[in-house]
Structures are given as structure tokens and as C-alpha cells.
XYZ file of C-alpha atoms in Angstrom:
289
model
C 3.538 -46.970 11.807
C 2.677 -43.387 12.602
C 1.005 -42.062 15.198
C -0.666 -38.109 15.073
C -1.170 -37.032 18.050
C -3.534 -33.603 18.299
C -3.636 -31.738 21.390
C -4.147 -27.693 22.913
C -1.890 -26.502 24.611
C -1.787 -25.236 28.376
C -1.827 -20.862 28.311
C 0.182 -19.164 30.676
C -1.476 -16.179 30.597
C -4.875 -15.194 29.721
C -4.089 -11.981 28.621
C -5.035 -10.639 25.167
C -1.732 -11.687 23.954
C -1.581 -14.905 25.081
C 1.917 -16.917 25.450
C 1.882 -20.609 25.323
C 5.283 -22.670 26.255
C 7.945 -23.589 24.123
C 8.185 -26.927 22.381
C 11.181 -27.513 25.038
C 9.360 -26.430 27.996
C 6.330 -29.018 26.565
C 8.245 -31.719 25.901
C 8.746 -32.489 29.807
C 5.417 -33.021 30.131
C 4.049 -34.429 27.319
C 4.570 -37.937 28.195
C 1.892 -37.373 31.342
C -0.379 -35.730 29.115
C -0.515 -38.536 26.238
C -3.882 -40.161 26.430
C -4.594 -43.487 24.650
C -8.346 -42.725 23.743
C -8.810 -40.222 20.303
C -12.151 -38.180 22.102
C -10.958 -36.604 25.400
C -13.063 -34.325 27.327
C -12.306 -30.697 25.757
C -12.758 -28.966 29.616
C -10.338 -31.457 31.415
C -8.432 -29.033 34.078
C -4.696 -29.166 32.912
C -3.359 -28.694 36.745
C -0.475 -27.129 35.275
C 0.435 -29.394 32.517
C 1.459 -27.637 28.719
C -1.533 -29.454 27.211
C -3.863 -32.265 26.368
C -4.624 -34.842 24.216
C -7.799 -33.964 21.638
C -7.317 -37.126 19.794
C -5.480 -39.102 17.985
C -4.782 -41.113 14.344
C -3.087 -43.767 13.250
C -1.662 -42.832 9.918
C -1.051 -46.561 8.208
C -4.916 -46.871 7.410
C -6.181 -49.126 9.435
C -8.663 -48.645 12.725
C -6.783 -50.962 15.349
C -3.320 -49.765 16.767
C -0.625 -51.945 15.959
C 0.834 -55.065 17.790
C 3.423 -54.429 20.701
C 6.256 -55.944 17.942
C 4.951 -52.655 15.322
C 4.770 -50.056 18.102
C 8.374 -50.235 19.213
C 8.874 -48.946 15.601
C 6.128 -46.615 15.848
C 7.030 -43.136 15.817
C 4.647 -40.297 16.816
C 4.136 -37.075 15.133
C 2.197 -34.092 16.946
C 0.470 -31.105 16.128
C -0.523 -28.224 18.215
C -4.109 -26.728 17.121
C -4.975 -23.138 17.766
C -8.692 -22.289 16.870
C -8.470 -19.246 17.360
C -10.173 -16.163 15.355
C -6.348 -15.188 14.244
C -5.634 -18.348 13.301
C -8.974 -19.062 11.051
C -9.437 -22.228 9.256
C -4.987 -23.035 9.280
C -5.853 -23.321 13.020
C -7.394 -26.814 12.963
C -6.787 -30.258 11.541
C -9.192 -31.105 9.254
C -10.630 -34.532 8.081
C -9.117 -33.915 4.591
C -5.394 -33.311 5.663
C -5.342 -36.925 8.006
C -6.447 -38.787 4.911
C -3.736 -36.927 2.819
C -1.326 -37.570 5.298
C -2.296 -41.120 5.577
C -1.730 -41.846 1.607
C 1.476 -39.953 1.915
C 2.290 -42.376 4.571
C 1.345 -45.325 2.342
C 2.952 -44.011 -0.606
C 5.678 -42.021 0.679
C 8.687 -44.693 -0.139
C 7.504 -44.563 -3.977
C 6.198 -40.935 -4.717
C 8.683 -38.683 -2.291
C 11.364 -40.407 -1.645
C 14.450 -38.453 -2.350
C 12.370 -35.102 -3.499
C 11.669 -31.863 -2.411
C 8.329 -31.747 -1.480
C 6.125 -28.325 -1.009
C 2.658 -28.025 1.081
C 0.405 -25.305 -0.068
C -2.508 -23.829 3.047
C -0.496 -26.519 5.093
C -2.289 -25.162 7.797
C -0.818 -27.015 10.731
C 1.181 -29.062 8.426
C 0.514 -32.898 8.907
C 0.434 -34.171 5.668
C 4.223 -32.139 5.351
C 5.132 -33.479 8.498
C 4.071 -37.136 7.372
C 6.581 -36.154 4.009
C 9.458 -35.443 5.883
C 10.062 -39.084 6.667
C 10.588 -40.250 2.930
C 11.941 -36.440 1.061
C 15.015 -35.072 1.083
C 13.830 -31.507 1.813
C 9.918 -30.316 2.929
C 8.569 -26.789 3.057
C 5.466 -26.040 4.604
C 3.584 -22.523 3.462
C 0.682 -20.727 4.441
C 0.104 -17.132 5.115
C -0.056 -14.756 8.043
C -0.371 -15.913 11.564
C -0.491 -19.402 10.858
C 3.294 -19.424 9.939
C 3.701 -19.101 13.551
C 2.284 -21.952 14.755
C 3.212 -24.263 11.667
C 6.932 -23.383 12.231
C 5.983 -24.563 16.332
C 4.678 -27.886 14.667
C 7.716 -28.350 12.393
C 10.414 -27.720 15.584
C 8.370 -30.135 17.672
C 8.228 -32.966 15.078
C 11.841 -32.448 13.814
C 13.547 -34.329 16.447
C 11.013 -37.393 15.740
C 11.310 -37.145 12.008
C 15.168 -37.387 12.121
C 15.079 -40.748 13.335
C 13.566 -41.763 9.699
C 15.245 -39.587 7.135
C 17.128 -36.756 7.631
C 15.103 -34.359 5.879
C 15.664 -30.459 5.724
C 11.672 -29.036 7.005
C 10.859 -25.571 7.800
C 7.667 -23.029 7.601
C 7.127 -20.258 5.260
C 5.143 -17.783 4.747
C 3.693 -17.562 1.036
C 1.147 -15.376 -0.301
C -0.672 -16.439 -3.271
C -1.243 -13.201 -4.402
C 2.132 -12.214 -4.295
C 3.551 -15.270 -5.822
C 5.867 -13.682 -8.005
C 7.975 -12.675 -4.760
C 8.539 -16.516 -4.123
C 12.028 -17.224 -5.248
C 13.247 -20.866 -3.737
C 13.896 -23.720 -6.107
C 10.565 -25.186 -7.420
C 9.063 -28.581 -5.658
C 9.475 -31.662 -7.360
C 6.484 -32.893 -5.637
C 3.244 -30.161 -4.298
C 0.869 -31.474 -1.568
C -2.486 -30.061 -0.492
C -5.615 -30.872 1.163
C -8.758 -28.950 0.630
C -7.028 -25.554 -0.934
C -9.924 -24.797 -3.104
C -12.763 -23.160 -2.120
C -14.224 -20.071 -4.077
C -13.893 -18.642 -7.544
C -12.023 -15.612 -6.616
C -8.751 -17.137 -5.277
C -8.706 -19.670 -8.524
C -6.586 -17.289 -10.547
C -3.857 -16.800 -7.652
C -3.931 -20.429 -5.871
C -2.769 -21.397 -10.183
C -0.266 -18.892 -10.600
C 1.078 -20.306 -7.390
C 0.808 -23.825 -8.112
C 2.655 -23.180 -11.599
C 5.591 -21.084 -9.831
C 6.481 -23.684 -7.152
C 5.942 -26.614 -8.638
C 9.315 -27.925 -11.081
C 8.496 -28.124 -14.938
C 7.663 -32.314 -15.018
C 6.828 -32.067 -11.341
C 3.614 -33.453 -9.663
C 1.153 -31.975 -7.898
C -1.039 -34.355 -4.964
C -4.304 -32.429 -4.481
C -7.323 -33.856 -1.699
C -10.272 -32.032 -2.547
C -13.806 -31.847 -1.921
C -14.998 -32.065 -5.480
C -18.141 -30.189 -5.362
C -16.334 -27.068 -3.615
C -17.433 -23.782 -5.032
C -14.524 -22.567 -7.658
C -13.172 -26.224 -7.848
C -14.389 -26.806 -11.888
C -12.553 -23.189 -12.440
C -9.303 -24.294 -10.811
C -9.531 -27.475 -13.131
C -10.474 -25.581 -16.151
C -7.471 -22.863 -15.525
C -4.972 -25.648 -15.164
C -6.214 -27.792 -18.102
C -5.837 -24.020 -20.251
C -2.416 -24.559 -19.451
C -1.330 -27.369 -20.723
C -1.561 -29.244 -17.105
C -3.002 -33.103 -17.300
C -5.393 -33.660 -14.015
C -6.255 -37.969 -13.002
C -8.203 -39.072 -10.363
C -6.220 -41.063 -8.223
C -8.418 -43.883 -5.873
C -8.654 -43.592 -2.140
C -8.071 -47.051 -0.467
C -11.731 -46.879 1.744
C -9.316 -47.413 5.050
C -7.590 -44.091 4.754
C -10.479 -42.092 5.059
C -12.542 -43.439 7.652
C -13.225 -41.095 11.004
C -13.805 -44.346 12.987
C -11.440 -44.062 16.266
C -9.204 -47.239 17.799
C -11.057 -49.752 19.788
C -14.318 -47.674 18.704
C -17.543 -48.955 16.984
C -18.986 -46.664 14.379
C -21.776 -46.538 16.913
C -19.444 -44.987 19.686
C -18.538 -42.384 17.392
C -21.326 -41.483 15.584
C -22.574 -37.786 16.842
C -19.494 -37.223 18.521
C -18.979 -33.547 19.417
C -15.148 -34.148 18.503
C -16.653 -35.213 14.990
C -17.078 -31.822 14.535
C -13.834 -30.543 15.783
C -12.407 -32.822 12.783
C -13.845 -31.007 9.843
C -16.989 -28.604 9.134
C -17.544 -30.587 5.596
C -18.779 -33.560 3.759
C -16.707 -36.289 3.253
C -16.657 -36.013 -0.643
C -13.060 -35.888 -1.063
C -11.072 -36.846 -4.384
C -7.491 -37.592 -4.862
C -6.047 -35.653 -8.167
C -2.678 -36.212 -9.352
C -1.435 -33.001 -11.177
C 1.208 -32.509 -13.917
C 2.334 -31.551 -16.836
């Protein structure tokens, strides 16, 4: 079992460049910080502390956390979010990388064991992070100042990883526009979770896709179907000789219900909307030659 654990962290100064504190300097406080309920008051007074708890997910697709016997084998996995105006959308987890990170989970042993696996807009990386256990080697790109934080997310979670696989994971910056510059070995296996979203960055987000991803390779895309620029991206891809399937979504692995909540407890929740700004009309396409 997997636990993602969300959280802000503590600033140290509240000056226009603000510094938060190392993943080292964290880590001896996170334990008093870890709260065991996924909605925690946003405005809590830190008293010092690096951070707090936002909320939380089990990753194995189910809404109940797992027996005292499973959670000695549990590990967790956490993420720092910045929503910030410098950090735009890559800032935030959204609804449609936990689901992606929860099939990974539940098909990880099958799909990535062994491979090098890419994320594309990984954003602050979970459905990478969540790869790292089965691969052999994950990258996790996006562009401009939300390299920073991914790379945080990646030294944080390495540690935790390790004692599953002993994967090679690291951030990088990659511009889709500039995709030509990219020279590392291409991905057996490309994941992504809501990358497409207007017409104009179709022709670019392809030409990345097809220079990353390893001729007979696979590409794992969650997407909100009716996106704007989404029947494009399919079109451009299926112009190239690329075959796209629907893959099904087990109903369990998308759900926003929290542990130990009733759909009623969470309905309206503020923190609802902290999860993801979008419907919930996400589907699963397997990508390939």
C-alpha cells in the first residue's frame, strides 16, 4: 500500500523571495505534522513546524486505510504543493494525476517494471513518484519554475522509494517547443495526466511525445476527453501512424471520497476544490505505435 501525503510547507520568510526549508531540515518534523484526516483546516498556525498536512490518498484504490498487518508494509510518498502565481497549474495536485498514480500503482508490477519511464507536465510528479517503485529509471519533466519544486518532491521521496526498487529518478526541465534540444535515451514507457488542453500546444505536446517516447514504446495518457484541442492531439497522432485504445478505469481509483468519510461528509468540501478545477470526465488512453 501507498500512502500520498499532500501538505504546504512552513515559510521562513515572507519576503518577495520567499525560502522554504530543505527536505532535511523538514524531515525532523514531519512526523508531528502528519495528520490522519485528508481535509485539514488550510489556516492552522504552524508554531514553527516546516508544514502541514492538506490531505491525504491512499493509492491501492480503495476508500478504507489498510489493516495494522498492510500498514507495516505501507510506505508513504509526499508531495509539497506550491500554488503560487509562479508556479501556475504544475503547482497543485490535481484529481487527474491521483487516479493516474493510483492505476500505476495497480499496474505498476506488469506495465513498468524494469523500464524507463518518462512523465510529461508532471507537475509535482506523483504519478512518477508512484513509477519509481516498479522502473528501473524515472524522469520527471515540466518547464520553468516548476522544475524546482518537482526536483524538491523527487529528493524527498527518494529515500522512501529505495526501500522498493532501486530506481534512478530525477527532474528535468523540458520544453515542448524546443523538443528537438532533448537528447536522453527515449522512454520505454510515457505517463501523463491531463496534458491536453488547447489547440495551439497540439502540434508541440506531439512532436514531444514522438521524440521521447522509444519506437514500440507506450504512451499512458489520463485525460479529460472533452478538453478543448484533445480530438486534434488524437487526430495528429493517428496521422502518424500512432494506434490510440481506451483503456477502463476500475470505478475505485477515481473516487474523491476521503478515509472513514461518507460521500455526504465530503460533498461541498472547500478542499474539493483544492483537488482539481474540472469535471471528472477522465479517460485512460494507451498510446503506441
Amino acid at each position: 500500500d501507498i500512502l500520498l501525503r499532500v501538505f504546504a510547507p512552513f515559510v521562513t520568510d515572507t519576503s518577495p523571495k520567499t525560502q522554504y526549508l530543505t527536505p532535511e531540515e523538514e524531515e525532523m518534523h514531519m512526523c508531528d505534522i502528519m495528520m490522519k484526516h485528508q481535509v485539514v483546516e488550510q489556516n492552522i498556525n504552524t508554531d514553527g513546524l516546516p508544514g502541514y498536512e492538506r490531505r491525504h490518498y491512499w493509492l491501492r484504490g480503495t476508500l478504507e486505510s489498510p489493516s495494522d498487518d498492510d500498514a507495516s508494509s505501507s510506505i508513504e510518498l509526499r508531495v509539497r504543493e506550491l500554488c503560487s502565481p509562479e508556479q501556475g497549474t504544475g503547482g497543485r495536485v490535481w484529481h487527474c494525476s491521483v487516479i493516474l498514480a493510483r492505476w500505476l500503482h495497480s499496474m505498476g508490477e506488469s506495465l513498468l517494471r524494469g523500464r524507463r519511464v518518462l512523465e510529461l507536465g508532471a507537475g509535482l510528479g506523483a504519478p512518477g513518484l508512484v513509477a519509481g517503485l516498479f522502473a528501473d529509471e524515472v524522469v520527471l519533466t515540466d518547464f520553468g519554475d516548476v522544475v524546482h519544486n518537482l526536483q524538491y518532491n523527487v529528493d524527498l521521496n527518494t529515500p522512501s522509494i529505495h526501500t522498493k526498487s532501486q530506481a534512478s529518478i530525477r527532474a528535468m526541465e523540458l520544453d515542448w517547443n524546443r523538443c528537438d534540444e532533448y537528447e536522453e535515451p527515449p522512454a520505454d514507457v510515457v505517463v501523463a495526466a491531463e496534458v491536453v488542453y488547447s489547440v495551439e500546444m497540439v502540434p508541440a505536446l506531439v512532436a514531444t511525445l514522438l521524440r521521447v517516447l522509444h519506437p514500440g514504446g507506450v504512451c499512458y495518457l489520463l485525460q479529460d476527453a472533452s478538453r478543448t484541442g484533445f480530438e486534434e492531439f488524437k487526430q495528429s497522432l493517428t496521422a502518424r501512424g500512432m494506434v490510440i485504445k481506451v483503456l477502463p478505469i476500475p470505478p475505485a481509483l477515481s473516487t474523491r471520497q476521503a478515509p472513514g468519510k461518507s460521500e455526504d461528509d465530503n460533498r461541498g468540501s472547500d478542499d474539493e476544490q483544492d483537488i482539481a478545477m474540472d469535471d471528472d470526465n477522465y479517460v485512460l488512453h494507451m498510446i503506441q505505435q
